[in-house]
C-alpha positions as a LaTeX table, in Angstrom:
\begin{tabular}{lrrr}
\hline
Residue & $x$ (\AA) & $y$ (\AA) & $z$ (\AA) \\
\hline
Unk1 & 182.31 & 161.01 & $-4.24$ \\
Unk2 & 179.24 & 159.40 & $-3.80$ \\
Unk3 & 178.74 & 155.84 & $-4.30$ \\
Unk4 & 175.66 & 154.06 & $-5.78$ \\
Unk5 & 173.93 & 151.78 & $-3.99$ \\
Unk6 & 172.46 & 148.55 & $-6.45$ \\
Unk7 & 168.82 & 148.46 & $-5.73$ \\
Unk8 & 167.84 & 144.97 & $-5.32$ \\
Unk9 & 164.78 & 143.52 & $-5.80$ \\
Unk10 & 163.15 & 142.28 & $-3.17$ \\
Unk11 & 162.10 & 138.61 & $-4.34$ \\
Unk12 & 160.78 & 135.15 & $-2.46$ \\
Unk13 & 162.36 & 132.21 & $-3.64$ \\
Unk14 & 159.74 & 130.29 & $-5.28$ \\
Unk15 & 161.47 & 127.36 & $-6.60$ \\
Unk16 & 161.40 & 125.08 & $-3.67$ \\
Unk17 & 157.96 & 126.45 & $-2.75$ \\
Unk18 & 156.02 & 123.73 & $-5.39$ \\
Unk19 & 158.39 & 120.69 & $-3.35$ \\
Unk20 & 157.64 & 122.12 & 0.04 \\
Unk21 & 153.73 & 121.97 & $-0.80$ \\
Unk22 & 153.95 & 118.68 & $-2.20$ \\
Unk23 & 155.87 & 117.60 & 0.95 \\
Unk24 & 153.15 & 119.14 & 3.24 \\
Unk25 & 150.10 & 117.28 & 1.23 \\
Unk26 & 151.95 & 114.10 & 1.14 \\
Unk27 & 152.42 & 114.47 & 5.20 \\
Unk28 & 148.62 & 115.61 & 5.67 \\
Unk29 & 147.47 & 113.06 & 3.02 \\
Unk30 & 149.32 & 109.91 & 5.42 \\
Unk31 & 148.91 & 111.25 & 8.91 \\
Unk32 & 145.09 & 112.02 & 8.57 \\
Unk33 & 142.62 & 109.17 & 10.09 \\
Unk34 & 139.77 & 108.62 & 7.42 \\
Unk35 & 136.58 & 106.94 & 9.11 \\
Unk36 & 134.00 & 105.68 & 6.99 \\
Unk37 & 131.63 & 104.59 & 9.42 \\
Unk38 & 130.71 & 106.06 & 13.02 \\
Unk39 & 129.76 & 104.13 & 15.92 \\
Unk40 & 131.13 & 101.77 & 18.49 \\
Unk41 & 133.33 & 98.90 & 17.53 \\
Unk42 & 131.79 & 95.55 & 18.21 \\
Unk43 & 133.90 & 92.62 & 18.00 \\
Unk44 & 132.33 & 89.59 & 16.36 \\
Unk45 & 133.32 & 86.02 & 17.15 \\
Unk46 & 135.44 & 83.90 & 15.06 \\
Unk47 & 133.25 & 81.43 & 12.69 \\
Unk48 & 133.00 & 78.13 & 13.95 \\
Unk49 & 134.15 & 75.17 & 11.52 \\
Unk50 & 131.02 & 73.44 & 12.25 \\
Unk51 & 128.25 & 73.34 & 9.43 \\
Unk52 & 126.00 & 76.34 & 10.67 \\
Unk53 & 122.49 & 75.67 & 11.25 \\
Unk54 & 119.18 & 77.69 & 9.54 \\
Unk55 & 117.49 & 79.71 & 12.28 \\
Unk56 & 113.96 & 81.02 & 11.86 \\
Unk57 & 113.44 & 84.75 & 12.46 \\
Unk58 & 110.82 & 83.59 & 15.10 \\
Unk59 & 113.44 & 81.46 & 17.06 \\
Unk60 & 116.02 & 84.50 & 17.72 \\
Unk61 & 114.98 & 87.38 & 20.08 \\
Unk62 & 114.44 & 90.75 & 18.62 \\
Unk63 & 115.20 & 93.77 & 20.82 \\
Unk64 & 114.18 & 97.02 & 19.09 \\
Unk65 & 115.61 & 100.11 & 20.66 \\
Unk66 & 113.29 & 102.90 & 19.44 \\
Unk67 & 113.72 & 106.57 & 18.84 \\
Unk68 & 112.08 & 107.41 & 21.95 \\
Unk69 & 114.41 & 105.55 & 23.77 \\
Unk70 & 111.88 & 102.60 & 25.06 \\
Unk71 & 112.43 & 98.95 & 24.18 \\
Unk72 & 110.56 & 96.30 & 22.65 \\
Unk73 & 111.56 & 92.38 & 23.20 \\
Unk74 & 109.61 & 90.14 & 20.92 \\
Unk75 & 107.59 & 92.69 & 19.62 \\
Unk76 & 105.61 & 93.02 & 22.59 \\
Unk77 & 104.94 & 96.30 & 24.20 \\
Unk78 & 107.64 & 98.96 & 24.79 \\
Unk79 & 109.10 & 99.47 & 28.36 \\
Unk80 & 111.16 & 102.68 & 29.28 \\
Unk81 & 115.10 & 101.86 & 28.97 \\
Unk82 & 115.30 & 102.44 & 32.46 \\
Unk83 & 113.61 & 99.09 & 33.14 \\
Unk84 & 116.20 & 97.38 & 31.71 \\
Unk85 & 116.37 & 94.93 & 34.58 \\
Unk86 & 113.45 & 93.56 & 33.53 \\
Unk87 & 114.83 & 92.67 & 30.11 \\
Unk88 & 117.17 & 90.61 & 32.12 \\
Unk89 & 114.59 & 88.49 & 33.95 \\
Unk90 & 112.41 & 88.34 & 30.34 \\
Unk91 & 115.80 & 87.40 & 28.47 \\
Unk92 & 117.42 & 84.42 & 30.94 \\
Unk93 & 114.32 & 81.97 & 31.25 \\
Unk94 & 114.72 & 82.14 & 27.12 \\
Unk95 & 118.36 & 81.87 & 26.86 \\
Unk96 & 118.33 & 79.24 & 30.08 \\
Unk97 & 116.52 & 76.68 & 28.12 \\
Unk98 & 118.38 & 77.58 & 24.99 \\
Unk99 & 121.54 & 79.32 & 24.31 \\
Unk100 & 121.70 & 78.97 & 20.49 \\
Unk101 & 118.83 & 81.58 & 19.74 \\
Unk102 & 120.56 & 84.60 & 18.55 \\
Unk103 & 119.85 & 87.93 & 19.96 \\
Unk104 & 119.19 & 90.66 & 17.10 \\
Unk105 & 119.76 & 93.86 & 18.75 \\
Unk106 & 118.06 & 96.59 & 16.03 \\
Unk107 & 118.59 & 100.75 & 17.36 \\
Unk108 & 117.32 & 103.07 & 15.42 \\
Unk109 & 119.26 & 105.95 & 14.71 \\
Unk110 & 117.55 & 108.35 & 16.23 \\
Unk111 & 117.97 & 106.77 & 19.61 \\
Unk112 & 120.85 & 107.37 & 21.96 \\
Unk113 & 124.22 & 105.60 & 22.28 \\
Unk114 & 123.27 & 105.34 & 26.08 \\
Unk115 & 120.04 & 102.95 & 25.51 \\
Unk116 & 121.65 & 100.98 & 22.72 \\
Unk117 & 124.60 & 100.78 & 25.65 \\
Unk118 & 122.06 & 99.94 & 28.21 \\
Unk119 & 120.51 & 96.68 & 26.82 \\
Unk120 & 123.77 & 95.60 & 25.50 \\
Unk121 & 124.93 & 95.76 & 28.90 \\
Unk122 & 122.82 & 93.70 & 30.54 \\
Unk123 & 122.46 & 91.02 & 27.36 \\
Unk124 & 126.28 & 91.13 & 27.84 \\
Unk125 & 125.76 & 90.65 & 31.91 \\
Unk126 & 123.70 & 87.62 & 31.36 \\
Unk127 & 125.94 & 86.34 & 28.99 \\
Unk128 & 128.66 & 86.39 & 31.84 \\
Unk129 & 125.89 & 85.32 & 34.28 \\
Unk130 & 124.81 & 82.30 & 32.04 \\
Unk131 & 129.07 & 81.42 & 31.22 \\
Unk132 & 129.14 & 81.04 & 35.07 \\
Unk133 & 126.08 & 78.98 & 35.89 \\
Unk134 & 126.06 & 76.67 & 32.86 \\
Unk135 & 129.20 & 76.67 & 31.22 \\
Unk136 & 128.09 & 77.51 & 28.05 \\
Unk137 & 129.91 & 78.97 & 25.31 \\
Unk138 & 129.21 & 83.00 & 23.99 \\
Unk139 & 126.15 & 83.67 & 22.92 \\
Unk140 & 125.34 & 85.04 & 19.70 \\
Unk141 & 124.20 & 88.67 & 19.61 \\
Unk142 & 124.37 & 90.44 & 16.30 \\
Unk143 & 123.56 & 94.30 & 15.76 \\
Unk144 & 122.71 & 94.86 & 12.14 \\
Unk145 & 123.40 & 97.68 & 10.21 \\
Unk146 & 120.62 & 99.70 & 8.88 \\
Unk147 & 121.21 & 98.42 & 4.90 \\
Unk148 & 120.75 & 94.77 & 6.57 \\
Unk149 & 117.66 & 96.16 & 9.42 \\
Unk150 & 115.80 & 97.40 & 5.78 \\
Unk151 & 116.87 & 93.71 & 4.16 \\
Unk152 & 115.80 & 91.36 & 6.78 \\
Unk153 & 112.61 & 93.59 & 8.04 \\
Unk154 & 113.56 & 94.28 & 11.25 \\
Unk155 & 112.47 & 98.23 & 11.21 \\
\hline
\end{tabular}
């Protein structure tokens, strides 16, 4: 006597398969970093409680990184980035006499991290340098965005 086997089906479970995708997005969805913005975190210093004063855009010193990767201070003419020890001795007469002009650093996005790097550097340097010598407080160097470079003319 022969006996019949049942043929079974073979079948995937598919009801826990909508729970385990949901599971999955929700774990993708809160473990994935979303940047909006690209660059190098600069941290800018707390506001000070004091009334803050109007400051022409001639009294502040430009620094233009071009695309080429030369520099311009003041609008004068551009030197390569690897003279950036002369921006030092151009920058700490200025700063010297006064500390409260603000340093506008503008790079334009075709230019390198590395220059942009390079004059922050040594602005930062003589910061240090000037913190030392005449125990002043931080100075105030601000790198604007491009939406506020196209605002405040500084392209």
């Amino acid at each position: 006597m022969k006996l019949e086997k049942k043929k079974s089906n073979p079948e995937i479970p598919t009801s826990s398969m909508a729970d385990i995708a949901f599971l999955l997005i929700v774990f993708f969805m809160l473990t994935t970093v979303i940047s909006a913005t690209k660059g190098i975190e600069h941290q800018l210093p707390q506001q000070d409680k004091k009334t803050t004063e109007n400051i022409e855009k001639e009294d502040s010193i430009y620094i233009k990184v071009n695309a080429d990767n030369t520099f311009t201070v003041d609008k004068e003419a551009p030197a390569s980035i690897d003279g950036v020890g002369m921006l030092k001795d151009y920058l700490y007469p200025k700063l010297s006499n006064n500390w409260k002009k603000p340093i506008i650093i503008y790079v334009n996005p075709e230019a390198k991290y590395e220059s942009m790097i390079a004059v922050l550097d040594v602005v930062k340097q003589l910061e240090a340098q000037l913190i030392k010598e005449k125990n002043i407080p931080n100075l105030t160097i601000t790198i604007p965005t491009q939406a506020e470079a196209e605002t405040w003319g500084y392209q």
